[in-house]
């Protein structure tokens, strides 16, 4: 069976391309091989690129396919990745659900809890794929995304970092493989060059030697073997250095934080998540470093009055030289009263008894240590 030749500049045909017909303009790929079909994730109806430009260039418009009333936008049209449109739709739905439910196994207390979480996510995906309670499922997705936005963004950033690290690791492996191939090629070329050089030197040695040819051949062979051993040792040392340098880094370093149990207003709850430790609230600045000023702490043995009768204090209360800098006489009152009553909280007798008890305990410990040392010394004597 002869196959029709492909015209220059035309897109190669695939099996079934002659059945691709635009539902709007009824154009067929069989008559126009350069026709490009686009799909929109809103309804997944396929139409040609010219119809998309003609209908949706002025703004959003309803889908022209009969029986579909969804509003479509031009910027959302894209080329179809898979031949089966149902597979295209399933991949898009799974990708959208995975962007919202992106919890990791390390965030759960057990493997069973993580598997239950995956089963619940698969149930939601099944509902969207088979149009089961679509409105309730979409509402649950939206509420979950709004409730757990920080955790979702954190896990998405981790996934992006891991993808970038994997790409960098793959690029490094490819570069290392290229360098190894290049080194092996150079090594083969060096071996061939050394082999030819050894043969020439051997022939020259045999031709210039006036003695026994066997002795000259053995000497030339020893020189060649010595060069080969030196080259192998140098290559082994270089390979060891490269291995030690490549083993120093780890591109896949990522931190997985714990996550708290997430519940949505719709009633959806992720069970088995590890609790997140709440950060400590920052305390307000304390100029006194935790110490209570004398003017604020309650007195223990006296009552602090607002004013005291004294000629000097009467002059100080009305002297602008003293009060202009913000000096408060209540600080003087508090300090004077604390100094006067400070000794009431000191019990000298109790402190002496405590000191004597501490001294007795120290003497007993010293005597016990001396006795132990004497017993050990006596045991060592013959």
Tab-separated table of C-alpha atoms in Angstrom:
chain	number	residue	atom	x	y	z
A	1	UNK	CA	0.000	0.000	0.000
A	2	UNK	CA	1.476	3.314	-1.088
A	3	UNK	CA	1.404	6.245	1.317
A	4	UNK	CA	0.799	9.759	0.073
A	5	UNK	CA	3.930	11.914	0.296
A	6	UNK	CA	3.973	14.735	2.838
A	7	UNK	CA	4.197	18.165	1.270
A	8	UNK	CA	7.063	20.431	2.221
A	9	UNK	CA	6.149	22.598	5.223
A	10	UNK	CA	3.054	20.542	6.144
A	11	UNK	CA	2.500	18.975	9.553
A	12	UNK	CA	2.963	15.156	9.479
A	13	UNK	CA	-0.364	13.370	9.815
A	14	UNK	CA	-1.217	11.011	12.621
A	15	UNK	CA	-3.700	8.126	12.527
A	16	UNK	CA	-7.176	9.573	12.841
A	17	UNK	CA	-6.273	13.115	11.740
A	18	UNK	CA	-8.695	12.909	8.841
A	19	UNK	CA	-11.507	12.564	11.436
A	20	UNK	CA	-10.578	15.852	13.218
A	21	UNK	CA	-13.351	18.243	12.237
A	22	UNK	CA	-13.919	21.617	13.883
A	23	UNK	CA	-17.462	21.616	15.387
A	24	UNK	CA	-17.831	25.336	14.630
A	25	UNK	CA	-16.620	25.880	11.049
A	26	UNK	CA	-16.693	22.177	10.015
A	27	UNK	CA	-13.160	22.383	8.616
A	28	UNK	CA	-11.254	19.099	8.470
A	29	UNK	CA	-7.606	18.352	8.985
A	30	UNK	CA	-7.795	16.130	5.927
A	31	UNK	CA	-8.316	19.207	3.721
A	32	UNK	CA	-6.092	21.492	5.809
A	33	UNK	CA	-3.156	19.551	7.304
A	34	UNK	CA	-1.798	22.704	8.991
A	35	UNK	CA	-4.960	23.141	11.067
A	36	UNK	CA	-4.293	23.457	14.817
A	37	UNK	CA	-6.966	22.475	17.341
A	38	UNK	CA	-7.237	24.072	20.800
A	39	UNK	CA	-9.151	23.088	23.929
A	40	UNK	CA	-10.369	25.064	26.935
A	41	UNK	CA	-10.266	23.511	30.454
A	42	UNK	CA	-13.735	24.870	31.177
A	43	UNK	CA	-15.569	22.454	28.872
A	44	UNK	CA	-12.831	20.639	26.879
A	45	UNK	CA	-14.588	21.204	23.548
A	46	UNK	CA	-12.095	21.138	20.702
A	47	UNK	CA	-12.158	23.825	17.996
A	48	UNK	CA	-9.704	25.179	15.450
A	49	UNK	CA	-7.386	28.093	16.130
A	50	UNK	CA	-9.046	30.361	13.537
A	51	UNK	CA	-12.432	29.958	15.240
A	52	UNK	CA	-10.894	30.768	18.608
A	53	UNK	CA	-9.356	33.971	17.205
A	54	UNK	CA	-12.590	34.933	15.460
A	55	UNK	CA	-14.969	34.322	18.381
A	56	UNK	CA	-12.957	35.164	21.510
A	57	UNK	CA	-10.685	38.001	20.374
A	58	UNK	CA	-13.172	40.646	21.542
A	59	UNK	CA	-13.476	39.178	25.052
A	60	UNK	CA	-15.222	36.350	26.900
A	61	UNK	CA	-17.972	34.595	24.978
A	62	UNK	CA	-20.140	31.493	25.417
A	63	UNK	CA	-18.938	28.216	23.974
A	64	UNK	CA	-20.202	27.892	20.358
A	65	UNK	CA	-20.704	24.127	20.677
A	66	UNK	CA	-24.377	23.226	20.779
A	67	UNK	CA	-25.586	22.398	24.275
A	68	UNK	CA	-22.686	24.116	26.101
A	69	UNK	CA	-23.356	27.489	27.700
A	70	UNK	CA	-20.102	28.007	29.589
A	71	UNK	CA	-18.282	31.308	29.231
A	72	UNK	CA	-14.811	30.876	27.761
A	73	UNK	CA	-11.796	33.173	27.525
A	74	UNK	CA	-9.170	33.175	24.831
A	75	UNK	CA	-6.149	33.114	27.140
A	76	UNK	CA	-7.240	29.770	28.599
A	77	UNK	CA	-7.213	27.938	25.266
A	78	UNK	CA	-4.226	25.659	24.755
A	79	UNK	CA	-3.058	22.783	22.607
A	80	UNK	CA	-4.222	19.323	23.513
A	81	UNK	CA	-1.482	17.196	25.078
A	82	UNK	CA	-3.119	13.763	24.939
A	83	UNK	CA	-5.066	12.232	22.065
A	84	UNK	CA	-7.893	11.207	24.388
A	85	UNK	CA	-9.718	14.280	25.719
A	86	UNK	CA	-10.865	12.345	28.814
A	87	UNK	CA	-7.248	11.732	29.785
A	88	UNK	CA	-6.561	15.432	29.226
A	89	UNK	CA	-9.417	16.348	31.574
A	90	UNK	CA	-8.379	13.822	34.222
A	91	UNK	CA	-4.784	15.074	34.242
A	92	UNK	CA	-5.954	18.675	34.669
A	93	UNK	CA	-8.325	17.769	37.518
A	94	UNK	CA	-5.690	15.731	39.340
A	95	UNK	CA	-3.175	18.540	38.956
A	96	UNK	CA	-5.660	21.080	40.349
A	97	UNK	CA	-6.558	18.873	43.338
A	98	UNK	CA	-2.884	18.124	44.025
A	99	UNK	CA	-2.132	21.850	44.214
A	100	UNK	CA	-4.612	22.183	47.114
A	101	UNK	CA	-4.084	18.853	48.895
A	102	UNK	CA	-0.281	18.732	48.911
A	103	UNK	CA	0.388	17.372	52.389
A	104	UNK	CA	3.499	15.229	52.892
A	105	UNK	CA	3.907	11.944	54.717
A	106	UNK	CA	6.263	13.573	57.230
A	107	UNK	CA	3.397	15.799	58.415
A	108	UNK	CA	1.336	12.842	59.666
A	109	UNK	CA	1.701	10.893	62.882
A	110	UNK	CA	1.529	7.478	61.173
A	111	UNK	CA	1.486	5.823	57.769
A	112	UNK	CA	-2.141	4.802	58.306
A	113	UNK	CA	-3.201	8.432	58.766
A	114	UNK	CA	-1.347	9.417	55.583
A	115	UNK	CA	-3.002	6.589	53.609
A	116	UNK	CA	-6.433	7.650	54.896
A	117	UNK	CA	-5.665	11.192	53.753
A	118	UNK	CA	-4.721	9.938	50.262
A	119	UNK	CA	-7.936	7.923	50.101
A	120	UNK	CA	-10.012	10.998	50.958
A	121	UNK	CA	-8.216	13.022	48.288
A	122	UNK	CA	-8.839	10.270	45.739
A	123	UNK	CA	-12.539	10.306	46.664
A	124	UNK	CA	-12.725	14.044	45.957
A	125	UNK	CA	-10.914	13.532	42.652
A	126	UNK	CA	-13.341	10.743	41.697
A	127	UNK	CA	-16.301	13.045	42.399
A	128	UNK	CA	-14.909	15.708	40.077
A	129	UNK	CA	-14.035	13.223	37.342
A	130	UNK	CA	-17.463	11.573	37.310
A	131	UNK	CA	-19.571	14.679	38.124
A	132	UNK	CA	-20.680	13.494	41.567
A	133	UNK	CA	-21.619	16.354	43.942
A	134	UNK	CA	-19.527	18.772	41.897
A	135	UNK	CA	-20.816	21.916	43.637
A	136	UNK	CA	-20.135	20.568	47.138
A	137	UNK	CA	-16.702	19.267	46.114
A	138	UNK	CA	-15.716	22.595	44.531
A	139	UNK	CA	-16.898	24.438	47.643
A	140	UNK	CA	-14.836	22.105	49.819
A	141	UNK	CA	-11.742	22.673	47.660
A	142	UNK	CA	-12.136	26.445	47.831
A	143	UNK	CA	-12.693	26.488	51.607
A	144	UNK	CA	-9.745	24.155	52.215
A	145	UNK	CA	-7.463	26.301	50.031
A	146	UNK	CA	-8.493	29.464	51.903
A	147	UNK	CA	-8.172	27.854	55.342
A	148	UNK	CA	-4.753	26.244	54.781
A	149	UNK	CA	-3.127	28.803	52.478
A	150	UNK	CA	0.141	29.093	54.508
A	151	UNK	CA	0.688	25.304	54.670
A	152	UNK	CA	-0.149	24.901	50.969
A	153	UNK	CA	2.272	27.658	49.989
A	154	UNK	CA	4.985	26.161	52.200
A	155	UNK	CA	4.649	22.694	50.665
A	156	UNK	CA	4.510	24.163	47.157
A	157	UNK	CA	7.764	26.026	47.832
A	158	UNK	CA	9.349	22.799	49.085
A	159	UNK	CA	8.223	20.961	45.946
A	160	UNK	CA	9.665	23.695	43.749
A	161	UNK	CA	12.940	23.578	45.648
A	162	UNK	CA	13.109	19.801	45.300
A	163	UNK	CA	12.352	20.018	41.570
A	164	UNK	CA	15.093	22.600	41.097
A	165	UNK	CA	17.508	20.463	43.111
A	166	UNK	CA	16.611	17.379	41.073
A	167	UNK	CA	17.159	19.300	37.830
A	168	UNK	CA	20.498	20.568	39.078
A	169	UNK	CA	21.499	17.057	40.158
A	170	UNK	CA	20.487	15.639	36.763
A	171	UNK	CA	22.459	18.350	34.962
A	172	UNK	CA	25.476	17.639	37.170
A	173	UNK	CA	25.223	13.909	36.432
A	174	UNK	CA	25.016	14.559	32.699
A	175	UNK	CA	28.009	16.865	32.840
A	176	UNK	CA	29.959	14.293	34.859
A	177	UNK	CA	29.060	11.599	32.317
A	178	UNK	CA	30.196	13.848	29.477
A	179	UNK	CA	33.489	14.520	31.247
A	180	UNK	CA	33.961	10.790	31.856
A	181	UNK	CA	33.353	10.027	28.191
A	182	UNK	CA	35.752	12.762	27.186
A	183	UNK	CA	38.368	11.497	29.660
A	184	UNK	CA	37.938	7.926	28.382
A	185	UNK	CA	38.351	9.137	24.801
A	186	UNK	CA	41.511	11.018	25.717
A	187	UNK	CA	42.774	7.967	27.581
A	188	UNK	CA	42.221	5.769	24.517
A	189	UNK	CA	44.022	8.276	22.341
A	190	UNK	CA	46.905	8.453	24.830
A	191	UNK	CA	47.135	4.650	24.914
A	192	UNK	CA	47.295	4.461	21.131
A	193	UNK	CA	49.908	7.200	20.997
A	194	UNK	CA	51.992	5.557	23.723
A	195	UNK	CA	51.712	2.177	21.976
A	196	UNK	CA	52.964	3.641	18.696
A	197	UNK	CA	55.693	5.545	20.506
A	198	UNK	CA	56.766	2.390	22.355
A	199	UNK	CA	56.968	0.459	19.122
A	200	UNK	CA	59.089	3.149	17.508
A	201	UNK	CA	61.387	3.346	20.530
A	202	UNK	CA	61.711	-0.457	20.591
A	203	UNK	CA	62.615	-0.561	16.911
A	204	UNK	CA	65.100	2.272	17.373
A	205	UNK	CA	66.628	0.571	20.423
A	206	UNK	CA	67.021	-2.759	18.614
A	207	UNK	CA	68.443	-1.043	15.541
A	208	UNK	CA	70.935	1.055	17.487
A	209	UNK	CA	72.011	-1.669	19.924
A	210	UNK	CA	75.218	-3.481	19.063
A	211	UNK	CA	74.676	-6.278	21.551
A	212	UNK	CA	71.962	-8.848	22.038
A	213	UNK	CA	68.558	-7.903	20.559
A	214	UNK	CA	66.651	-9.845	23.243
A	215	UNK	CA	68.180	-7.744	26.013
A	216	UNK	CA	67.261	-4.547	24.187
A	217	UNK	CA	63.693	-5.804	23.686
A	218	UNK	CA	63.316	-6.611	27.380
A	219	UNK	CA	64.608	-3.171	28.379
A	220	UNK	CA	62.184	-1.477	26.007
A	221	UNK	CA	59.294	-3.591	27.352
A	222	UNK	CA	60.189	-2.653	30.938
A	223	UNK	CA	60.125	1.033	30.028
A	224	UNK	CA	56.685	0.647	28.445
A	225	UNK	CA	55.333	-1.217	31.486
A	226	UNK	CA	56.742	1.460	33.809
A	227	UNK	CA	55.004	4.197	31.819
A	228	UNK	CA	51.708	2.298	31.901
A	229	UNK	CA	51.849	1.748	35.659
A	230	UNK	CA	52.625	5.425	36.244
A	231	UNK	CA	49.704	6.460	34.030
A	232	UNK	CA	47.296	4.095	35.825
A	233	UNK	CA	48.389	5.375	39.228
A	234	UNK	CA	47.891	8.990	38.127
A	235	UNK	CA	44.424	8.182	36.732
A	236	UNK	CA	43.435	6.409	39.966
A	237	UNK	CA	44.511	9.391	42.087
A	238	UNK	CA	42.563	11.775	39.852
A	239	UNK	CA	39.441	9.611	40.057
A	240	UNK	CA	39.730	9.480	43.864
A	241	UNK	CA	39.963	13.279	44.034
A	242	UNK	CA	36.908	13.684	41.810
A	243	UNK	CA	34.910	11.207	43.902
A	244	UNK	CA	35.852	12.980	47.141
A	245	UNK	CA	34.872	16.345	45.671
A	246	UNK	CA	31.519	15.096	44.346
A	247	UNK	CA	30.597	13.419	47.652
A	248	UNK	CA	30.805	16.653	49.654
A	249	UNK	CA	27.447	18.210	48.765
A	250	UNK	CA	23.842	17.241	49.094
A	251	UNK	CA	21.462	18.961	46.719
A	252	UNK	CA	18.365	17.467	48.224
A	253	UNK	CA	18.341	19.284	51.605
A	254	UNK	CA	14.866	20.361	52.511
A	255	UNK	CA	13.083	21.006	55.748
A	256	UNK	CA	9.689	19.603	56.333
A	257	UNK	CA	7.824	21.386	59.058
A	258	UNK	CA	5.047	19.822	61.042
A	259	UNK	CA	1.447	20.799	60.364
A	260	UNK	CA	-1.570	21.203	62.575
A	261	UNK	CA	-4.889	19.499	61.989
A	262	UNK	CA	-6.701	21.496	59.305
A	263	UNK	CA	-10.456	21.809	59.391
A	264	UNK	CA	-12.669	23.681	56.935
A	265	UNK	CA	-15.937	25.484	57.574
A	266	UNK	CA	-17.595	22.875	55.347
A	267	UNK	CA	-16.722	20.177	57.873
A	268	UNK	CA	-13.733	18.581	56.145
A	269	UNK	CA	-10.936	17.618	58.549
A	270	UNK	CA	-7.522	16.108	57.862
A	271	UNK	CA	-6.927	13.567	60.598
A	272	UNK	CA	-3.571	12.427	61.905
A	273	UNK	CA	-1.551	15.609	61.331
A	274	UNK	CA	1.249	16.424	63.729
A	275	UNK	CA	0.573	19.462	65.943
A	276	UNK	CA	2.468	22.658	65.174
A	277	UNK	CA	4.149	24.193	68.243
A	278	UNK	CA	2.852	27.713	68.627
A	279	UNK	CA	5.602	30.361	68.630
A	280	UNK	CA	6.112	32.278	71.827
A	281	UNK	CA	4.554	35.716	71.811
A	282	UNK	CA	7.072	38.511	71.930
A	283	UNK	CA	6.976	40.275	75.267
A	284	UNK	CA	6.866	44.060	75.421
A	285	UNK	CA	10.078	45.890	76.132
A	286	UNK	CA	10.835	46.259	79.848
A	287	UNK	CA	13.243	49.040	80.713
A	288	UNK	CA	13.791	47.600	84.204
A	289	UNK	CA	14.662	44.080	82.971
A	290	UNK	CA	11.957	42.379	85.000
A	291	UNK	CA	12.675	44.257	88.228
A	292	UNK	CA	9.833	46.207	89.794
A	293	UNK	CA	10.716	49.850	90.618
A	294	UNK	CA	10.449	50.974	94.199
A	295	UNK	CA	7.552	53.292	93.324
A	296	UNK	CA	5.488	50.402	91.889
A	297	UNK	CA	6.191	47.422	94.123
A	298	UNK	CA	3.946	47.092	97.176
A	299	UNK	CA	5.767	47.783	100.440
A	300	UNK	CA	6.100	44.853	102.860
A	301	UNK	CA	6.656	46.481	106.246
A	302	UNK	CA	5.367	50.013	105.799
A	303	UNK	CA	2.773	52.153	104.048
A	304	UNK	CA	4.027	54.724	101.577
A	305	UNK	CA	2.271	58.082	101.855
A	306	UNK	CA	1.894	60.624	99.065
A	307	UNK	CA	3.574	63.409	101.097
A	308	UNK	CA	5.573	63.841	104.270
A	309	UNK	CA	5.892	66.979	106.417
A	310	UNK	CA	9.432	68.322	106.444
A	311	UNK	CA	10.821	71.820	105.780
A	312	UNK	CA	13.287	70.585	103.155
A	313	UNK	CA	10.620	68.567	101.398
A	314	UNK	CA	8.275	71.578	101.439
A	315	UNK	CA	10.933	73.655	99.649
A	316	UNK	CA	11.707	70.846	97.205
A	317	UNK	CA	8.057	70.450	96.243
A	318	UNK	CA	7.916	74.074	95.121
A	319	UNK	CA	11.468	74.559	93.802
A	320	UNK	CA	11.474	74.625	89.959
A	321	UNK	CA	15.201	73.888	89.884
A	322	UNK	CA	14.546	70.445	91.392
A	323	UNK	CA	11.314	69.659	89.564
A	324	UNK	CA	12.273	70.992	86.095
A	325	UNK	CA	14.258	67.865	85.182
A	326	UNK	CA	11.329	65.537	85.937
A	327	UNK	CA	12.438	64.564	89.446
A	328	UNK	CA	9.660	62.907	91.466
A	329	UNK	CA	9.777	63.199	95.220
A	330	UNK	CA	7.901	59.911	95.577
A	331	UNK	CA	11.070	58.096	94.490
A	332	UNK	CA	12.893	59.730	97.394
A	333	UNK	CA	10.075	58.735	99.773
A	334	UNK	CA	10.183	55.086	98.612
A	335	UNK	CA	13.989	54.836	98.804
A	336	UNK	CA	14.139	56.367	102.269
A	337	UNK	CA	11.421	54.080	103.626
A	338	UNK	CA	13.013	50.959	102.111
A	339	UNK	CA	16.378	51.859	103.634
A	340	UNK	CA	14.715	52.421	107.004
A	341	UNK	CA	12.815	49.115	107.039
A	342	UNK	CA	15.273	46.973	105.047
A	343	UNK	CA	16.662	45.206	108.122
A	344	UNK	CA	13.281	43.846	109.190
A	345	UNK	CA	13.516	41.020	106.679
A	346	UNK	CA	16.971	39.868	107.818
A	347	UNK	CA	17.120	37.234	110.585
A	348	UNK	CA	20.727	36.978	111.717
A	349	UNK	CA	20.101	34.041	114.053
A	350	UNK	CA	18.638	31.868	111.309
A	351	UNK	CA	21.506	32.740	109.000
A	352	UNK	CA	24.037	31.739	111.667
A	353	UNK	CA	22.289	28.400	112.255
A	354	UNK	CA	22.313	27.691	108.520
A	355	UNK	CA	26.012	28.547	108.287
A	356	UNK	CA	26.844	26.261	111.235
A	357	UNK	CA	24.848	23.354	109.717
A	358	UNK	CA	26.666	23.816	106.408
A	359	UNK	CA	30.027	23.779	108.152
A	360	UNK	CA	29.160	20.545	110.048
A	361	UNK	CA	28.102	18.848	106.788
A	362	UNK	CA	31.359	19.905	105.124
A	363	UNK	CA	33.438	18.513	108.037
A	364	UNK	CA	31.597	15.184	107.856
A	365	UNK	CA	32.199	14.907	104.119
A	366	UNK	CA	35.907	15.657	104.555
A	367	UNK	CA	36.206	13.060	107.371
A	368	UNK	CA	34.445	10.421	105.241
A	369	UNK	CA	36.763	11.109	102.318
A	370	UNK	CA	39.845	10.853	104.539
A	371	UNK	CA	38.615	7.572	106.050
A	372	UNK	CA	37.985	6.091	102.624
A	373	UNK	CA	41.446	7.099	101.452
A	374	UNK	CA	43.048	5.605	104.594
A	375	UNK	CA	41.204	2.318	104.178
A	376	UNK	CA	42.275	2.075	100.543
A	377	UNK	CA	45.906	2.782	101.476
A	378	UNK	CA	45.824	0.127	104.230
A	379	UNK	CA	44.385	-2.423	101.837
A	380	UNK	CA	47.220	-1.822	99.383
A	381	UNK	CA	49.923	-2.471	102.005
A	382	UNK	CA	51.355	-6.059	102.108
